[in-house]
Structure formats: structure tokens, C-alpha cells
Amino acid sequence: MTKLFFKETYSPLTSDEIITKEKANMDKKRFEHCIGVSKTARKLAKLNGYDEDKAALAGFIHDYAKRVPVEEYRKVIKEQDFDPDLLNWNRAIWHGIVGTYFIKRDLEITDPEILQAVWRHTTADAEMTTLDKIVFVADFIEPGRDFPGVDEARKVAYNNLDDGVGYELAHTLEFLVKNRNKIYPRTLAAYNVWSVK
Ligand code: GDP
Ligand code: FE
Ligand code: FE
């Protein structure tokens, strides 16, 4: 198994404890994806002068709440003061935004930059910090990803992080429109900022 170690976990938990909890909360394929995102985030951090260890941790935990049951999500949205409009969406949107609640609760990570990057990792946003961009892009181009355009996405993102964000949002919008999926307003707002030439 890939050895992961985070010098600073931003939590009272050790890096081994975080890895154990993460593994227990998802299937093997998702866990491998999270390792891929962690390594890719580390690489993007190095290229963009950001704290590599912090980026690697944020990437590792980004999908922690992907398998939380729908009913539990609905309950948390209602009880924890999340935007009630979230009830009109689904786990694809919830696992980042509402996933931050489970990360705070279970992994005891409270660092606002890390939580915000997880919050924004699916939809992106009009405003993005370097860490937000790193996690968003790493999720898309990690080595396990295989879809038409992924090589181009990697090339673009390693060359320029902002261009990587723009490429990814255009690709996601195309995919969502093609499938006649509802577009989350923040995804659209992000597209208008990062993808439009
Ligand atoms: P994953 O968790 O590693 O699979 O990747 P993401 O968190 O980036 O995406 C999860 C899912 O959310 C993908 O299937 C995306 O296509 C979908 N998604 C992203 N933005 C939107 C949106 O605006 N609307 C809808 N309906 N789905 C979206
Ligand atoms: Fe995700
Ligand atoms: Fe992911």
C-alpha cells in the first residue's frame, strides 16, 4: 500500500488515524482515488509554491463523505444551518459542501482553508484560493482518471493552474448540458470567471 504521511494533520488525530478513518468510510476504488488526488495535489502545490503537505492532506480527505447515506445528509442540512436549497440537490453536490461537516466531526480537521477547498471541490466557485484550485484540479487529473480529454487537462493544468480550472469547468459544463443535468449556480458562476476567453 502507498505510504502516506502528513507532517501536520490540522487535527488532534495522527496521520495514521486519519488514514484509517478515511479507508473505513469508502470502498477500495474511492480510497485509491483519494490517494491519487493527494499525490497530484502535492505535485501541483510544489509547482505553484503552496504548502505541499497541506495540499496533500486536503486532497486525501476531499471525498471523505462521498458514501454518507442520503437521509443522513438531509438531516444534517436541516439541523446544521446549511442553505435549505441544498435539499433540492443530491450527493454529487452535498459530498463537498456538506461533507465538511462530517470531516469536522469525524476527522476533527478545522482548518478553514482545507475545509473551504473540500467545500468547493465539486462545483468550484467564482473566487478560488490556490488550495481550492489545487484540490479541484487534482481531483480531475489524478492518475486513475481516464476519460477523453484527460491528457490535455493534465498538460494544461501542469502548465498553468488557472487554465486547468477553466479547462475542467468547461469540460464539466459540457458533460452536464449533454446529459441535461441541472447546473448548480456556483458551477455556472465559476465557469463564467475561469473558462470564458
Ligand atoms: P468525484 O467525487 O471524485 O467523483 O468528483 P466530483 O466531486 O468533482 O464530482 C461529483 C459529481 O458531481 C460528478 O459526476 C460531476 O459531474 C457532478 N457535478 C459537478 N458539478 C455539477 C453541477 O453543477 N450539477 C450537477 N447536477 N452535477 C454536478
Ligand atoms: Fe468529489
Ligand atoms: Fe474526487
Tab-separated table of C-alpha atoms and ligand atoms in Angstrom:
chain	number	residue	atom	x	y	z
A	1	MET	CA	0.000	0.000	0.000
A	2	THR	CA	1.114	3.503	-0.752
A	3	LYS	CA	2.717	5.137	2.221
A	4	LEU	CA	1.157	8.449	3.081
A	5	PHE	CA	2.348	10.665	5.870
A	6	PHE	CA	1.240	14.162	6.731
A	7	LYS	CA	3.649	16.118	8.962
A	8	GLU	CA	0.761	18.241	10.204
A	9	THR	CA	-2.796	16.839	10.250
A	10	TYR	CA	-4.577	20.033	11.384
A	11	SER	CA	-6.379	17.732	13.821
A	12	PRO	CA	-5.758	16.097	17.195
A	13	LEU	CA	-5.673	12.838	15.214
A	14	THR	CA	-2.415	11.433	13.873
A	15	SER	CA	-1.877	10.879	10.180
A	16	ASP	CA	-2.306	7.102	10.692
A	17	GLU	CA	-5.643	7.674	12.439
A	18	ILE	CA	-6.868	9.893	9.620
A	19	ILE	CA	-5.826	7.333	7.015
A	20	THR	CA	-7.599	4.536	8.939
A	21	LYS	CA	-10.857	6.532	9.233
A	22	GLU	CA	-10.746	7.562	5.587
A	23	LYS	CA	-10.264	3.953	4.478
A	24	ALA	CA	-13.154	2.730	6.653
A	25	ASN	CA	-15.544	5.289	5.135
A	26	MET	CA	-15.252	4.286	1.456
A	27	ASP	CA	-14.629	1.413	-0.919
A	28	LYS	CA	-11.185	0.452	-2.211
A	29	LYS	CA	-11.597	2.214	-5.548
A	30	ARG	CA	-12.555	5.521	-3.918
A	31	PHE	CA	-9.671	5.173	-1.454
A	32	GLU	CA	-7.210	4.704	-4.337
A	33	HIS	CA	-8.735	7.795	-5.996
A	34	CYS	CA	-8.133	9.814	-2.820
A	35	ILE	CA	-4.506	8.679	-2.742
A	36	GLY	CA	-4.173	9.746	-6.388
A	37	VAL	CA	-5.690	13.144	-5.635
A	38	SER	CA	-3.382	13.547	-2.629
A	39	LYS	CA	-0.256	12.853	-4.680
A	40	THR	CA	-1.420	15.063	-7.542
A	41	ALA	CA	-2.264	17.876	-5.109
A	42	ARG	CA	1.258	17.589	-3.673
A	43	LYS	CA	2.729	17.909	-7.145
A	44	LEU	CA	0.535	20.895	-8.054
A	45	ALA	CA	1.423	22.558	-4.727
A	46	LYS	CA	5.134	22.225	-5.472
A	47	LEU	CA	4.648	23.736	-8.931
A	48	ASN	CA	2.595	26.624	-7.534
A	49	GLY	CA	4.565	27.445	-4.392
A	50	TYR	CA	1.938	26.189	-1.931
A	51	ASP	CA	2.422	24.097	1.249
A	52	GLU	CA	2.765	20.580	-0.208
A	53	ASP	CA	1.800	18.725	2.939
A	54	LYS	CA	-1.351	20.767	3.450
A	55	ALA	CA	-2.395	20.284	-0.185
A	56	ALA	CA	-1.753	16.535	0.074
A	57	LEU	CA	-3.947	16.271	3.175
A	58	ALA	CA	-6.777	18.331	1.636
A	59	GLY	CA	-6.637	16.159	-1.488
A	60	PHE	CA	-6.643	12.973	0.556
A	61	ILE	CA	-9.808	13.824	2.512
A	62	HIS	CA	-11.775	15.636	-0.242
A	63	ASP	CA	-14.221	12.732	-0.868
A	64	TYR	CA	-14.391	11.544	2.752
A	65	ALA	CA	-18.207	11.906	2.877
A	66	LYS	CA	-18.996	10.507	-0.571
A	67	ARG	CA	-20.858	7.482	0.836
A	68	VAL	CA	-22.779	9.090	3.687
A	69	PRO	CA	-26.421	7.961	3.331
A	70	VAL	CA	-28.855	10.411	1.684
A	71	GLU	CA	-31.113	10.541	4.754
A	72	GLU	CA	-28.185	11.497	6.972
A	73	TYR	CA	-27.280	14.303	4.576
A	74	ARG	CA	-30.848	15.627	4.589
A	75	LYS	CA	-30.895	15.581	8.383
A	76	VAL	CA	-27.572	17.430	8.668
A	77	ILE	CA	-28.606	20.060	6.092
A	78	LYS	CA	-31.734	20.789	8.126
A	79	GLU	CA	-30.139	20.670	11.572
A	80	GLN	CA	-26.788	22.347	10.920
A	81	ASP	CA	-27.929	25.532	9.233
A	82	PHE	CA	-26.856	24.701	5.705
A	83	ASP	CA	-28.570	26.559	2.827
A	84	PRO	CA	-32.029	24.895	2.602
A	85	ASP	CA	-31.780	24.994	-1.207
A	86	LEU	CA	-29.277	22.139	-0.842
A	87	LEU	CA	-32.264	19.874	-0.189
A	88	ASN	CA	-33.085	20.279	-3.907
A	89	TRP	CA	-29.717	18.750	-4.865
A	90	ASN	CA	-28.048	15.398	-4.436
A	91	ARG	CA	-24.965	13.667	-3.092
A	92	ALA	CA	-22.879	14.803	-6.072
A	93	ILE	CA	-23.240	18.354	-4.727
A	94	TRP	CA	-23.540	17.525	-0.998
A	95	HIS	CA	-20.375	15.477	-0.503
A	96	GLY	CA	-18.177	18.572	-0.821
A	97	ILE	CA	-20.308	21.303	0.750
A	98	VAL	CA	-21.969	19.254	3.481
A	99	GLY	CA	-19.055	16.808	3.562
A	100	THR	CA	-17.167	19.476	5.512
A	101	TYR	CA	-19.496	18.781	8.461
A	102	PHE	CA	-18.507	15.092	8.568
A	103	ILE	CA	-14.825	15.946	8.158
A	104	LYS	CA	-15.007	18.286	11.147
A	105	ARG	CA	-16.979	15.736	13.162
A	106	ASP	CA	-15.001	12.578	12.374
A	107	LEU	CA	-11.526	13.702	11.310
A	108	GLU	CA	-11.545	16.756	13.611
A	109	ILE	CA	-9.997	18.948	10.941
A	110	THR	CA	-10.953	22.585	11.499
A	111	ASP	CA	-8.515	24.475	9.275
A	112	PRO	CA	-10.734	26.897	7.275
A	113	GLU	CA	-8.569	26.735	4.123
A	114	ILE	CA	-8.757	22.943	3.983
A	115	LEU	CA	-12.499	22.903	4.684
A	116	GLN	CA	-13.131	25.539	2.028
A	117	ALA	CA	-11.157	23.553	-0.567
A	118	VAL	CA	-13.287	20.479	0.207
A	119	TRP	CA	-16.432	22.640	0.118
A	120	ARG	CA	-15.539	23.881	-3.374
A	121	HIS	CA	-14.024	20.726	-4.853
A	122	THR	CA	-17.072	19.653	-6.917
A	123	THR	CA	-18.623	22.954	-8.002
A	124	ALA	CA	-15.663	25.341	-7.855
A	125	ASP	CA	-16.600	28.990	-7.284
A	126	ALA	CA	-16.143	32.466	-8.732
A	127	GLU	CA	-13.423	33.101	-6.146
A	128	MET	CA	-10.851	30.378	-5.594
A	129	THR	CA	-7.716	30.303	-3.433
A	130	THR	CA	-4.614	28.453	-4.583
A	131	LEU	CA	-5.572	25.493	-2.376
A	132	ASP	CA	-9.146	25.472	-3.761
A	133	LYS	CA	-7.723	25.306	-7.286
A	134	ILE	CA	-5.192	22.613	-6.410
A	135	VAL	CA	-7.820	20.252	-4.948
A	136	PHE	CA	-10.352	20.988	-7.696
A	137	VAL	CA	-7.843	20.274	-10.465
A	138	ALA	CA	-6.100	17.332	-8.749
A	139	ASP	CA	-9.497	15.616	-8.438
A	140	PHE	CA	-9.885	15.844	-12.210
A	141	ILE	CA	-6.416	14.813	-13.387
A	142	GLU	CA	-5.200	12.266	-10.783
A	143	PRO	CA	-3.510	9.230	-12.406
A	144	GLY	CA	-6.604	6.996	-12.007
A	145	ARG	CA	-8.791	9.292	-14.139
A	146	ASP	CA	-9.450	8.043	-17.643
A	147	PHE	CA	-11.763	9.972	-19.955
A	148	PRO	CA	-11.398	11.620	-23.351
A	149	GLY	CA	-9.502	14.855	-22.775
A	150	VAL	CA	-7.735	13.868	-19.551
A	151	ASP	CA	-4.254	14.067	-21.111
A	152	GLU	CA	-4.980	17.544	-22.424
A	153	ALA	CA	-6.384	18.521	-18.998
A	154	ARG	CA	-3.125	17.347	-17.363
A	155	LYS	CA	-0.994	19.252	-19.859
A	156	VAL	CA	-2.990	22.450	-19.397
A	157	ALA	CA	-3.128	22.200	-15.586
A	158	TYR	CA	0.577	21.437	-15.087
A	159	ASN	CA	1.407	24.359	-17.333
A	160	ASN	CA	-0.931	26.834	-15.591
A	161	LEU	CA	-3.229	26.124	-12.643
A	162	ASP	CA	-5.860	28.757	-13.560
A	163	ASP	CA	-6.076	27.378	-17.093
A	164	GLY	CA	-6.539	23.934	-15.553
A	165	VAL	CA	-9.538	25.222	-13.588
A	166	GLY	CA	-11.002	26.778	-16.754
A	167	TYR	CA	-10.494	23.627	-18.799
A	168	GLU	CA	-12.105	21.446	-16.148
A	169	LEU	CA	-15.167	23.687	-15.731
A	170	ALA	CA	-15.770	23.833	-19.487
A	171	HIS	CA	-15.478	20.046	-19.667
A	172	THR	CA	-17.857	19.545	-16.707
A	173	LEU	CA	-20.413	22.022	-18.109
A	174	GLU	CA	-20.322	20.288	-21.494
A	175	PHE	CA	-20.905	16.953	-19.793
A	176	LEU	CA	-23.769	18.257	-17.644
A	177	VAL	CA	-25.507	20.006	-20.553
A	178	LYS	CA	-25.137	16.946	-22.776
A	179	ASN	CA	-26.889	14.878	-20.113
A	180	ARG	CA	-29.489	17.589	-19.445
A	181	ASN	CA	-28.391	17.763	-15.805
A	182	LYS	CA	-29.264	20.686	-13.573
A	183	ILE	CA	-26.321	23.109	-13.213
A	184	TYR	CA	-25.509	24.197	-9.692
A	185	PRO	CA	-25.384	28.045	-9.681
A	186	ARG	CA	-21.849	28.157	-8.301
A	187	THR	CA	-20.611	25.849	-11.072
A	188	LEU	CA	-22.035	28.266	-13.617
A	189	ALA	CA	-20.634	31.330	-11.815
A	190	ALA	CA	-17.228	29.633	-11.744
A	191	TYR	CA	-17.414	28.812	-15.445
A	192	ASN	CA	-18.100	32.488	-16.231
A	193	VAL	CA	-14.981	33.535	-14.329
A	194	TRP	CA	-12.456	30.801	-15.173
A	195	SER	CA	-13.430	29.371	-18.572
A	196	VAL	CA	-14.634	32.271	-20.692
A	197	LYS	CA	-11.952	33.640	-23.018
B	1	GDP	P1	-15.724	12.737	-7.576
B	1	GDP	O1	-16.384	12.973	-6.243
B	1	GDP	O2	-14.278	12.406	-7.455
B	1	GDP	O3	-16.461	11.715	-8.396
B	1	GDP	O4	-15.779	14.107	-8.435
B	1	GDP	P2	-16.546	15.484	-8.161
B	1	GDP	O5	-16.707	15.725	-6.718
B	1	GDP	O6	-15.821	16.536	-8.941
B	1	GDP	O7	-17.935	15.339	-8.903
B	1	GDP	C1	-19.006	14.558	-8.474
B	1	GDP	C2	-20.120	14.647	-9.486
B	1	GDP	O8	-20.762	15.920	-9.430
B	1	GDP	C3	-19.684	14.470	-10.952
B	1	GDP	O9	-20.477	13.449	-11.518
B	1	GDP	C4	-19.975	15.821	-11.581
B	1	GDP	O10	-20.355	15.695	-12.940
B	1	GDP	C5	-21.128	16.319	-10.724
B	1	GDP	N1	-21.324	17.778	-10.790
B	1	GDP	C6	-20.391	18.768	-10.758
B	1	GDP	N2	-20.975	19.983	-10.879
B	1	GDP	C7	-22.301	19.758	-11.006
B	1	GDP	C8	-23.458	20.608	-11.194
B	1	GDP	O11	-23.381	21.824	-11.296
B	1	GDP	N3	-24.671	19.982	-11.299
B	1	GDP	C9	-24.827	18.639	-11.208
B	1	GDP	N4	-26.037	18.119	-11.325
B	1	GDP	N5	-23.773	17.808	-11.014
B	1	GDP	C10	-22.542	18.360	-10.921
B	2	FE	FE	-15.855	14.600	-5.058
B	3	FE	FE	-12.891	13.049	-6.015
